[in-house]
Coordinates of C-alpha atoms and ligand atoms in Angstrom, one line a residue:
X16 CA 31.5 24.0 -13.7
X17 CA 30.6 20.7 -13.5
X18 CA 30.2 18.0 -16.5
X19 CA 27.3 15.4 -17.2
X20 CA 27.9 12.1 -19.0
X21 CA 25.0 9.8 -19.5
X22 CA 26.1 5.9 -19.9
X23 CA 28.8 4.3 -18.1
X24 CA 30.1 1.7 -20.5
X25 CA 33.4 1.7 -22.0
X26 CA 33.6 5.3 -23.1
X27 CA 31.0 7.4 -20.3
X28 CA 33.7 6.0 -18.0
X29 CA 36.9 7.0 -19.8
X30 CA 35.2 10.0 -20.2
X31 CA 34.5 10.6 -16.7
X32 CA 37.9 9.8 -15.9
X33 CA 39.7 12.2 -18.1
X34 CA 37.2 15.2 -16.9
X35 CA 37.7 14.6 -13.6
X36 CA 41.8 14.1 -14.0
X37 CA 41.3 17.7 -14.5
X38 CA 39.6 19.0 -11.8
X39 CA 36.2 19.7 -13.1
X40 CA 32.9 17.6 -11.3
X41 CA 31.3 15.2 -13.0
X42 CA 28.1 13.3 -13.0
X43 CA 28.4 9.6 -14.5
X44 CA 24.4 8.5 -15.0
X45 CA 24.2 4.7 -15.7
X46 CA 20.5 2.8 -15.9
X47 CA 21.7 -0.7 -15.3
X48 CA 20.8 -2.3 -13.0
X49 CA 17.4 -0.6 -12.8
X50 CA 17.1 -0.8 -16.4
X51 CA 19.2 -3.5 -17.9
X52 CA 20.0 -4.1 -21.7
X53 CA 19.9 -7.1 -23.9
X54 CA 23.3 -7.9 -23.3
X55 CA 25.2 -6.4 -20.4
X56 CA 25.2 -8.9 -17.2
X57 CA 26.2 -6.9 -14.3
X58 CA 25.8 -3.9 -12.5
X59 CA 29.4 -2.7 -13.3
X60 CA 30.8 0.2 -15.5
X61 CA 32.4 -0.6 -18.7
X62 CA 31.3 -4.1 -18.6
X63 CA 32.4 -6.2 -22.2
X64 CA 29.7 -7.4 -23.6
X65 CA 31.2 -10.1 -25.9
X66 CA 35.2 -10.8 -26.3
X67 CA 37.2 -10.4 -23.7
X68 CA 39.9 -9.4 -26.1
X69 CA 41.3 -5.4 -27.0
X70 CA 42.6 -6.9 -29.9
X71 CA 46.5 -6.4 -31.1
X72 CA 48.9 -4.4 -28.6
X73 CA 52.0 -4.4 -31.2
X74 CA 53.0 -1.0 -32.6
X75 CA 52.9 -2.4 -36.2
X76 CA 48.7 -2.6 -36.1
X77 CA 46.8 0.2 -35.7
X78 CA 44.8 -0.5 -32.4
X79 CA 48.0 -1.5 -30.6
X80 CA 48.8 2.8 -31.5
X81 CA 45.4 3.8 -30.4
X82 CA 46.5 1.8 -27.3
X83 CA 49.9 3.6 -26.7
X84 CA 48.4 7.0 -27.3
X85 CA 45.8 6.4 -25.1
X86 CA 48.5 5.2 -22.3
X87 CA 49.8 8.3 -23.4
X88 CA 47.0 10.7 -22.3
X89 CA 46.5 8.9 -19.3
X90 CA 43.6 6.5 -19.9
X91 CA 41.6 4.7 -17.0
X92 CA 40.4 1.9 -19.7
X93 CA 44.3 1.0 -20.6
X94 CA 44.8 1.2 -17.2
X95 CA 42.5 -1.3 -15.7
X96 CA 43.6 -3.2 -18.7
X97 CA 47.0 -3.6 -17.9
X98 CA 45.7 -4.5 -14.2
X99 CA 44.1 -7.5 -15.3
X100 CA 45.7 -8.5 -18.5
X101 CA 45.6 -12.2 -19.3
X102 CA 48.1 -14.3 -21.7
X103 CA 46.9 -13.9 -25.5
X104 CA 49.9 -13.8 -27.6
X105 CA 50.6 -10.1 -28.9
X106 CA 46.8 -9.1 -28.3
X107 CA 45.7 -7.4 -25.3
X108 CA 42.9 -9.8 -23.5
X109 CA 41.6 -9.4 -20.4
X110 CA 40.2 -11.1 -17.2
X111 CA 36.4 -8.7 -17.6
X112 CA 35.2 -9.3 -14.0
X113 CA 38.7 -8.0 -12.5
X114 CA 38.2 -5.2 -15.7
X115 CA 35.0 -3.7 -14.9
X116 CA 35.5 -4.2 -11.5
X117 CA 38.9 -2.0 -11.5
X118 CA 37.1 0.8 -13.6
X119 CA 34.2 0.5 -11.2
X120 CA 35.9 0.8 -8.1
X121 CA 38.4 3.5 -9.4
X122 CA 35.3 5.9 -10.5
X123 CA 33.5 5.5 -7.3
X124 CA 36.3 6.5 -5.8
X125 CA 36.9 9.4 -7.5
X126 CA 36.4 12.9 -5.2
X127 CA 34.8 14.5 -8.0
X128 CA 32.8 11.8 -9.5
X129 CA 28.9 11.1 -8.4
X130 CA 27.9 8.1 -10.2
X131 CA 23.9 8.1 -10.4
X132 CA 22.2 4.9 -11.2
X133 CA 19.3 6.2 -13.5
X134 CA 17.5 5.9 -16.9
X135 CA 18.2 9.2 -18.4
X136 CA 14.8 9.4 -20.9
X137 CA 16.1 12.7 -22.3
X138 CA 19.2 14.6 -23.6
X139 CA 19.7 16.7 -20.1
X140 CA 20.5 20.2 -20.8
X141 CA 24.1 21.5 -21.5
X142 CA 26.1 24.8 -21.2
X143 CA 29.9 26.2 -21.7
X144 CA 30.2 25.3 -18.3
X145 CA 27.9 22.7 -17.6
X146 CA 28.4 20.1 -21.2
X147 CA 27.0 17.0 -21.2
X148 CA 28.3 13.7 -23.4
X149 CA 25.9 11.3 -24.4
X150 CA 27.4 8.0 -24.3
X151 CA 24.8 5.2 -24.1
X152 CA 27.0 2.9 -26.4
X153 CA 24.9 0.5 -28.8
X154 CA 21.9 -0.3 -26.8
X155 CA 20.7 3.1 -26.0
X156 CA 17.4 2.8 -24.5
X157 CA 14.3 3.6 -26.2
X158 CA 13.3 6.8 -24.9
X159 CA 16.6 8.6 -25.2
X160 CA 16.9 7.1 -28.9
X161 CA 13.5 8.9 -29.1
X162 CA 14.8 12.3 -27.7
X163 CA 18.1 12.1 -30.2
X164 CA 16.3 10.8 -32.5
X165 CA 14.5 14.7 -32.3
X166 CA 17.8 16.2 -32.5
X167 CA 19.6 14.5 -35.2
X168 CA 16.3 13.7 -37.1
X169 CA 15.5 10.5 -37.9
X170 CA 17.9 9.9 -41.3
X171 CA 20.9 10.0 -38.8
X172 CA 20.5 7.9 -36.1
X173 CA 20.7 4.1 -37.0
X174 CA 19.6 1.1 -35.4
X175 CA 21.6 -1.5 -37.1
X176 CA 25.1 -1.9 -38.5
X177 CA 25.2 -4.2 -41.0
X178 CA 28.7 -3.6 -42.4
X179 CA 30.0 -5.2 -45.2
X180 CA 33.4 -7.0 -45.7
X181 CA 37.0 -5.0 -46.5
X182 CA 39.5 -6.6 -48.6
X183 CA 43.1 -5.3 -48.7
X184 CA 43.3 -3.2 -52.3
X185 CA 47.0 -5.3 -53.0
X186 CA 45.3 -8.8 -52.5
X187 CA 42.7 -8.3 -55.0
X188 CA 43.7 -9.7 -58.7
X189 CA 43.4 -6.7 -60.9
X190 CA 43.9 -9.2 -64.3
X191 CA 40.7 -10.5 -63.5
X192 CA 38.2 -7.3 -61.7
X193 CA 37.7 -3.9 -64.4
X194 CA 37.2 -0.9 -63.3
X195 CA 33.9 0.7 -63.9
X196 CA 31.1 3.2 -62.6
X197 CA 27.6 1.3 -63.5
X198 CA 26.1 2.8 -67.1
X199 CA 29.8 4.2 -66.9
X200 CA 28.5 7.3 -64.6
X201 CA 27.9 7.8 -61.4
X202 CA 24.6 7.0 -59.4
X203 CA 23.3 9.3 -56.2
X204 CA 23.4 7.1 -53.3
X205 CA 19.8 5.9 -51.9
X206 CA 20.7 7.5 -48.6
X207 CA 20.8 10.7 -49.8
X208 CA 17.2 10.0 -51.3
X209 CA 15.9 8.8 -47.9
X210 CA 16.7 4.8 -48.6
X211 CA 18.6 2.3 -46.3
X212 CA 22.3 3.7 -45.8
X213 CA 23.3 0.2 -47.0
X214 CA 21.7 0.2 -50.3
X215 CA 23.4 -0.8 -53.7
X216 CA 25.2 1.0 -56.4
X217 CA 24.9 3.9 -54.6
X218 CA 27.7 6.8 -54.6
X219 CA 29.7 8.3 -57.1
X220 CA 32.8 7.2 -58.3
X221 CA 35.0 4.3 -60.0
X222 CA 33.9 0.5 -58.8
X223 CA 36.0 -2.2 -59.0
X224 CA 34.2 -5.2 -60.4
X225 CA 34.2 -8.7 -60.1
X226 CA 32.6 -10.7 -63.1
X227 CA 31.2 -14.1 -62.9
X228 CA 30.5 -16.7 -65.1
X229 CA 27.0 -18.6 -64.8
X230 CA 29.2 -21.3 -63.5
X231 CA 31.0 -19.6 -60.7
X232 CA 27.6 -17.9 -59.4
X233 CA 25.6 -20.4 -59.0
X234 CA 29.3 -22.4 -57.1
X235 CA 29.2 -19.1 -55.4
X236 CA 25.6 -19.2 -54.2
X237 CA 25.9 -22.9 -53.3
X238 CA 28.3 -21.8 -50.8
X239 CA 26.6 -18.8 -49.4
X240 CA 23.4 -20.6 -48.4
X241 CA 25.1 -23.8 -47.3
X242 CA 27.4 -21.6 -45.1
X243 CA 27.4 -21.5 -41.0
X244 CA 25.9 -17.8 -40.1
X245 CA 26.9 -16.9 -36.9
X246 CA 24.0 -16.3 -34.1
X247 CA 22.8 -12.6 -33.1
X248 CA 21.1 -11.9 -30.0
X249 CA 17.2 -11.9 -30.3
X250 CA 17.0 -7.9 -31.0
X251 CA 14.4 -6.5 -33.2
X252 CA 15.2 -8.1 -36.0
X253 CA 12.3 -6.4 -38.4
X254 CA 13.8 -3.4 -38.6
X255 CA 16.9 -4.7 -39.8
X256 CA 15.6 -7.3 -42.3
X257 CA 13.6 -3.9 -44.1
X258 CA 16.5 -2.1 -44.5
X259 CA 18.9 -4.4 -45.5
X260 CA 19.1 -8.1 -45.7
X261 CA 22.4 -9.9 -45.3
X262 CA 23.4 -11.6 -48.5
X263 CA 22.8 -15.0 -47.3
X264 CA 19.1 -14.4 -46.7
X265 CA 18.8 -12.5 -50.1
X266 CA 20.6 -16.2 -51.1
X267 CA 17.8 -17.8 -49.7
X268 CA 15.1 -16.4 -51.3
X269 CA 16.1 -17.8 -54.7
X270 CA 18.5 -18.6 -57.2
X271 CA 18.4 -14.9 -59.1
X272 CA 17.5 -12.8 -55.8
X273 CA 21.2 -11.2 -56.0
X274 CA 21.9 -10.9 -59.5
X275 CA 18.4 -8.8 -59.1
X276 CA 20.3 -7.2 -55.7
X277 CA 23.6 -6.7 -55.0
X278 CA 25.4 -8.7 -57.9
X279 CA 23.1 -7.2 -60.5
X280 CA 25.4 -6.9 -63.4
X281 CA 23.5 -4.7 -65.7
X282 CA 25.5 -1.4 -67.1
X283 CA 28.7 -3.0 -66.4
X284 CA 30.5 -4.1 -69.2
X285 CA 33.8 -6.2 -68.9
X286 CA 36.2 -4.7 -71.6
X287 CA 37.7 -8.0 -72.0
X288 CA 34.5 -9.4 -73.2
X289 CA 32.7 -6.3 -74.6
X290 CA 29.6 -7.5 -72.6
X291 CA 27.5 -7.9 -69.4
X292 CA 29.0 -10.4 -67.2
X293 CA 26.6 -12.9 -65.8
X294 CA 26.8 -11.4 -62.3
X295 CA 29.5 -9.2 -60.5
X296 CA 30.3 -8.0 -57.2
X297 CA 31.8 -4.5 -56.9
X298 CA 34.3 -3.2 -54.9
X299 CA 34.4 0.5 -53.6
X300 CA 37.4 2.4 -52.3
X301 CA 37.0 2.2 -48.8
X302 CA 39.4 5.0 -47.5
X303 CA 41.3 8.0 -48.7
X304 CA 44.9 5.5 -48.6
X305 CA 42.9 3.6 -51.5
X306 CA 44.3 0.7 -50.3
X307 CA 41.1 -0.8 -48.9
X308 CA 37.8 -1.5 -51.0
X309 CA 34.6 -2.6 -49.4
X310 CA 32.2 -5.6 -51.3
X311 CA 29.2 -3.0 -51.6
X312 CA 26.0 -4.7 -50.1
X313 CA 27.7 -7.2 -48.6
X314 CA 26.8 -7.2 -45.1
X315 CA 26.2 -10.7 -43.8
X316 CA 26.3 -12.3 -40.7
X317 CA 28.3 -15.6 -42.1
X318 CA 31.1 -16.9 -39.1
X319 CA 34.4 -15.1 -40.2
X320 CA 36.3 -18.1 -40.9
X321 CA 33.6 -19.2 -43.6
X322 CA 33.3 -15.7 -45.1
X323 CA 36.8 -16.0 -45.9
X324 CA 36.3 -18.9 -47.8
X325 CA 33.2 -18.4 -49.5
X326 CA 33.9 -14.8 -50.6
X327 CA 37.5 -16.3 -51.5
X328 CA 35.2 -17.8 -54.4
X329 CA 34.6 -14.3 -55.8
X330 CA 37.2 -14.3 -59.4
X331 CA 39.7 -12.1 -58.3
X332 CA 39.2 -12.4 -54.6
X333 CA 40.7 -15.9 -54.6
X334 CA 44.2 -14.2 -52.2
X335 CA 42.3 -11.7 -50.7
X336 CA 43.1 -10.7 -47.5
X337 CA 40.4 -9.4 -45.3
X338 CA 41.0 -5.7 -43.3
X339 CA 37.3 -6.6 -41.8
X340 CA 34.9 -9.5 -42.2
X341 CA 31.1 -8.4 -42.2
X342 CA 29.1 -8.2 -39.2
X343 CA 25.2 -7.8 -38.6
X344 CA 24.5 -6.5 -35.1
X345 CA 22.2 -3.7 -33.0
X346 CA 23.7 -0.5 -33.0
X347 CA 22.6 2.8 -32.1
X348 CA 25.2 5.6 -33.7
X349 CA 24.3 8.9 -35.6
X350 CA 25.7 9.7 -38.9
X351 CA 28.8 11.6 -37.3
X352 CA 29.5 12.8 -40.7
X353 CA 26.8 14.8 -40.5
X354 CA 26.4 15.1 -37.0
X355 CA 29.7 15.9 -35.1
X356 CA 32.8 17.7 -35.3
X357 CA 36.3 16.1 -34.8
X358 CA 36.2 17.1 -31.0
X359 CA 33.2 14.6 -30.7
X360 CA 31.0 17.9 -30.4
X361 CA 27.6 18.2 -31.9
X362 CA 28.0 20.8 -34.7
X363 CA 25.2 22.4 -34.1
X364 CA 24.8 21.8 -30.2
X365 CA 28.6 22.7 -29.3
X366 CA 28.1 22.1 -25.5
X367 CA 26.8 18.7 -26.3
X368 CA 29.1 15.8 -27.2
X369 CA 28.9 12.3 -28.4
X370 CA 31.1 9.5 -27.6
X371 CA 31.6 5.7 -27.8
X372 CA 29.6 3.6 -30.1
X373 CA 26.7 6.0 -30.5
X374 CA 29.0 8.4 -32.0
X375 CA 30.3 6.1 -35.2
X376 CA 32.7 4.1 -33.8
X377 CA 33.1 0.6 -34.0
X378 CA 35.1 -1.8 -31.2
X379 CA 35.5 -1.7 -27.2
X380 CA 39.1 0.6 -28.0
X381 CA 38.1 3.1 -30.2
X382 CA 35.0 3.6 -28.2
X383 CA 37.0 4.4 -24.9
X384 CA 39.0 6.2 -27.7
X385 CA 36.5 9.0 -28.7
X386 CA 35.1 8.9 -25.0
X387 CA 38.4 10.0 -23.9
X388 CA 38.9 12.7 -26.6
X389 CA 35.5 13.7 -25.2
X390 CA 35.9 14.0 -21.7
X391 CA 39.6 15.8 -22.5
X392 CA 37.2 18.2 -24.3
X393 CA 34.4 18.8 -22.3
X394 CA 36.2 19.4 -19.3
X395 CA 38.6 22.4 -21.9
X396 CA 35.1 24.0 -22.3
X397 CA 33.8 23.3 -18.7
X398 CA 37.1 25.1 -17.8
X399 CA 37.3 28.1 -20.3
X400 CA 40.2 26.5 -22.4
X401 CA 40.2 25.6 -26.3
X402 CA 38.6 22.4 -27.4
X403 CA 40.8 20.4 -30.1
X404 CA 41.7 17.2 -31.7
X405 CA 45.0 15.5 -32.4
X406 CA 45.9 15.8 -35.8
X407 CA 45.4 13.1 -38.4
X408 CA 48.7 11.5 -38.5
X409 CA 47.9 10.4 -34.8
X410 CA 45.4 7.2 -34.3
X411 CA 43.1 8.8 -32.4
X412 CA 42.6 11.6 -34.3
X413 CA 42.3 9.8 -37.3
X414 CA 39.8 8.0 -35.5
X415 CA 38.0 11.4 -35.0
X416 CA 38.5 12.9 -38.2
X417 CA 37.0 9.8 -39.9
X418 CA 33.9 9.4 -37.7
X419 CA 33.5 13.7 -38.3
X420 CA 34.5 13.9 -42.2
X421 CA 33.7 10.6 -43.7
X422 CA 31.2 10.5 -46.9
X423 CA 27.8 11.1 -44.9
X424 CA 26.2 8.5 -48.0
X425 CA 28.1 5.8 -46.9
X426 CA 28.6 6.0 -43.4
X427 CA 29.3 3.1 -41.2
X428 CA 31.2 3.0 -37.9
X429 CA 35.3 2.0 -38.1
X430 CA 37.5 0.0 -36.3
X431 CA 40.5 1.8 -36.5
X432 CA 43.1 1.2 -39.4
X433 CA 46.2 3.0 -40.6
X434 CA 44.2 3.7 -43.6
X435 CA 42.2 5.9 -42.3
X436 CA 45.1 8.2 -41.1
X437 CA 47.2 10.4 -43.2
X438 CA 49.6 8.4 -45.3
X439 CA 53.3 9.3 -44.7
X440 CA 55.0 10.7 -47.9
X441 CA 58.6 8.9 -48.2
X442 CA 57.3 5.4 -46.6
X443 CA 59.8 2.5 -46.3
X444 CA 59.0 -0.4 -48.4
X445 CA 57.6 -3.3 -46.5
X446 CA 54.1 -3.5 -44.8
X447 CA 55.9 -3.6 -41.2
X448 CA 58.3 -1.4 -41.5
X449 CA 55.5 1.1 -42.9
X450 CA 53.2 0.6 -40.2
X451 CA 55.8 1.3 -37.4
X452 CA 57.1 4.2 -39.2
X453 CA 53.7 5.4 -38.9
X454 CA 52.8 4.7 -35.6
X455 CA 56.3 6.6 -34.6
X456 CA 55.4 9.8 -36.5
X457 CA 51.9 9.2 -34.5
X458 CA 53.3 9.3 -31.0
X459 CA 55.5 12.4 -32.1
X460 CA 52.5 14.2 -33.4
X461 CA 50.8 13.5 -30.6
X462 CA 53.4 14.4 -27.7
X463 CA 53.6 17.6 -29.8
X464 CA 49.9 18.3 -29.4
X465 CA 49.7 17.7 -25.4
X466 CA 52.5 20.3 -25.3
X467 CA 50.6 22.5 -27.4
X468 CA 47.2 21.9 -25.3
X469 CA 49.2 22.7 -21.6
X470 CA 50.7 25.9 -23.0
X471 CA 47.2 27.2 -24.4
X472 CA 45.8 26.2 -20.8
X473 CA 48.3 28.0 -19.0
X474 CA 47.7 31.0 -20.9
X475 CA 43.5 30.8 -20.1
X476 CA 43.4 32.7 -16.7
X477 CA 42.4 30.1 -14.3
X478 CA 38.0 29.2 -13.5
X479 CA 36.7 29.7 -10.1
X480 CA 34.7 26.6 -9.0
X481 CA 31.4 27.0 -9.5
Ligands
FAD520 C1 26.3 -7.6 -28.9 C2 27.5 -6.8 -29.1 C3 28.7 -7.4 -29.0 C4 29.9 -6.7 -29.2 N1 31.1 -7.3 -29.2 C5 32.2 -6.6 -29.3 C6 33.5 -7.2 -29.2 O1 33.6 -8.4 -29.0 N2 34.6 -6.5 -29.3 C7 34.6 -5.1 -29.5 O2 35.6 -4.5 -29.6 N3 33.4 -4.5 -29.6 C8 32.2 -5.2 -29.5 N4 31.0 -4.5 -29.6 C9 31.0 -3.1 -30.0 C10 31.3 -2.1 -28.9 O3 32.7 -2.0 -28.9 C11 30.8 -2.3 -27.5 O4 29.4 -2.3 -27.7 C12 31.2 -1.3 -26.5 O5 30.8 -1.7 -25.3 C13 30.8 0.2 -26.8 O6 31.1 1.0 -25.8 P1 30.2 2.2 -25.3 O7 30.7 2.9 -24.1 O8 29.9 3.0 -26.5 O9 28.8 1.5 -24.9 P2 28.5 0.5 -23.7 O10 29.7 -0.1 -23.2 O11 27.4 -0.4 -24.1 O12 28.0 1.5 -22.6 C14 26.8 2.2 -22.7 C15 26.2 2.3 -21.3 O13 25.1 3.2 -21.3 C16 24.1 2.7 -20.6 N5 22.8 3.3 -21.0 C17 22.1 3.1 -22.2 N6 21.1 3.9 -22.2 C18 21.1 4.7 -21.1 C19 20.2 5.7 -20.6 N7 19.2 6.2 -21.3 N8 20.5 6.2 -19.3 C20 21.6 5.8 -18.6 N9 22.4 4.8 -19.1 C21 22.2 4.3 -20.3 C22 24.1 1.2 -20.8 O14 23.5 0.5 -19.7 C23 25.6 1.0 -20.9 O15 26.2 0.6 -19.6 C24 29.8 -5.3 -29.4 C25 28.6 -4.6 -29.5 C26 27.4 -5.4 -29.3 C27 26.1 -4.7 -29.3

């Protein structure tokens, strides 16, 4: 029994780790530095290719829980985090040589880890006993894209994330958005016809809309094409720009170009007025909580601090708070919607799993997240036992349930937020006192399932090595 993890960023290592933790061998392929990418700089595992920073490490934000549960089950990443933790406040920032390096030096040294520096150019072959995860993070090269591209087929694997911004539901001012489907029904998305997963309008459903005046458009557009973009690096940009622009650009073009795109009002009519506004933005419920709603065909690659102020411009957005600012960058992840189950296993290829940023996730923890829900489960089949995931209420199974059961239309890799786990049914009042009752149901939950998960292994009659 053995298990074979191609890519040894953030989570191929974790992955690795948590296999081997439990006695099974594994196989850690990574290319660099035979085959480097556009961004990583060393030779060292789970190098961090931008920020230094794991973001919050409080109990009352949702990656601070990811962060204790993963403590919790033992993780390498945290680990090597907390080895070379420098001050930042109540984040969790780290110095990355001393990172990597920790990571690095703890997987060579591993019995039962072989680390094999090699461009895997195909998805290698996979068993019960002998699974493989695929974890080649963002920058997966060409010909293993190719090969999953084969798999997947080539409606679910992306290239780019272009993610629009998410506004906290209780910051918008309802007296001056409506709520309102386009034509007042709902339109199929142009994903499920093919189109760019970030097209307009698309989905079913209720919209919150934002109407503008003549006036407070063309202020609004002023500020979008005067505004600092931040740089990306020099990828492929052609393949982004078909599918779909950032709103800026669209700005660019001309003065109408996105009350013809994204801030087309037509088939919305304001009640208050009884007629088309003169543009609109529309707001979709981003999450099952309802308490986030994403600006649909937003995605822009504007510097966070001046997204905040131009979209503040938006009537009704004036307070808003922003859950996530938009981001344009190369990214490699399937639709796991579609693709994967909540164990990070292909669906249809259940001795295959996905993990990291190729699998839907979005940020250095929640990639070492899934990889580590991935390598607990892999080595579980490698070993004969039951593959499972935390349950909802927990952060990392949240985490997993959203990248497995999210709308497949709308898909677009998550940071995780308490939104996006179950909501708790007698919640104290007060955002921070919400939050940490949350995150100590969490690490109940998921105390209760390790407990569950050692007495089903004890009951599996033990696997001989192979
Ligand atoms: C430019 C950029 C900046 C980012 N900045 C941040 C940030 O500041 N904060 C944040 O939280 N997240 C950031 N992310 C998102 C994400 O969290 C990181 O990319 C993270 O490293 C993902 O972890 P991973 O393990 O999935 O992939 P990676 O850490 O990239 O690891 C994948 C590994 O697989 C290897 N590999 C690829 N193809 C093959 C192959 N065919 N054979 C063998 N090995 C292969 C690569 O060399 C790499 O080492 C950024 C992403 C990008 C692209």
């Amino acid at each position: 029994m053995s298990v074979t993890i191609v890519g040894g960023g953030l989570a191929g290592s974790e992955a690795a780790w948590q296999a081997a933790s439990r006695g099974v061998a594994v196989t850690l392929h990574e290319m660099r530095p035979a085959r480097p990418t556009a961004v990583h700089k060393t030779d060292r595992l789970a190098e961090l290719v931008c920020s230094n920073s794991f973001r919050g490490d409080k109990l009352d934000n949702a990656v601070g829980l990811l962060k204790e549960e993963m403590r919790r089950l033992g993780s390498l990443v945290m680990r090597a985090a907390e080895d070379s933790r420098v001050p930042a406040g109540a984040a969790l920032a780290v110095d990355r040589e001393r990172f990597s390096e920790t990571i690095t030096r703890a997987l060579a040294a591993h019995p039962l880890i072989s680390i094999v520096r090699d461009e895997v150019v195909s998805i290698p072959a996979s068993s019960e006993r002998s699974p493989v995860i695929i974890a080649t993070g963002p920058l997966t090269s060409d010909a293993l894209a190719s090969d999953i591209v084969a798999l997947v087929g080539s409606s679910h694997l992306y290239f780019y994330d272009a993610i629009s911004p998410i506004v906290l539901a209780e910051t918008i001012d309802r007296s001056k958005v409506f709520r309102a489907s386009r034509w007042g029904r709902s339109l199929r998305g142009a994903a499920d016809a093919g189109g760019p997963a970030c097209a307009v309008d698309d989905g079913e459903g209720d919209y919150l809309n934002c109407p503008l005046t003549r006036d407070e458009y063309e202020r609004f557009h002023d500020a979008l094409v005067t505004a600092e973009s931040a740089t990306i690096h020099d990828f492929d940009k052609e393949r982004f720009f078909e599918g779909c622009l950032p709103i800026e650009v669209m700005a660019r073009r001309g003065g109408d170009t996105l009350r013809f795109g994204p801030m087309k009002p037509v088939g919305l009519v304001d009640p208050r007025t009884g007629r088309e506004p003169y543009a609109a933005v529309q707001l979709r419920q981003d999450n099952l909580a309802g308490d986030h709603f994403s600006l649909v065909g937003f995605q822009t690659q504007i510097k966070w601090g001046e997204q905040a102020r131009v979209l503040r411009l938006i009537p009704g957005l004036e307070q808003a708070e922003f859950v996530r600012f938009g981001m344009v960058h190369r990214n490699t992840y399937v639709n796991g919607p579609t693709v994967l189950a909540e164990t990070w296993q292909v669906r249809r290829r259940p001795t295959l799993f996905f993990a990291g940023q190729m699998s839907g996730v979005e940020g250095y923890v929640e990639s070492a997240a899934s990889g580590l829900l991935a390598g607990i489960n892999a080595a579980a089949l490698a070993t004969g036992c039951p593959v499972s995931a935390p349950p909802r209420t927990t952060a990392i199974g949240a985490l997993a349930y959203y990248a497995s059961h999210a709308d497949p239309a709308h898909y677009e890799p998550s940071n995780i937020t308490f939104g996006i786990m179950q909501p708790l049914h007698n919640a104290p009042r007060g955002k921070r006192q919400r939050n940490l009752a949350l995150s100590e149901r969490a690490l109940g939950d998921l105390q209760a399932w390790v407990d569950g998960r050692s007495a089903q292994s004890q009951r599996v009659p033990a696997v001989s090595q192979a």
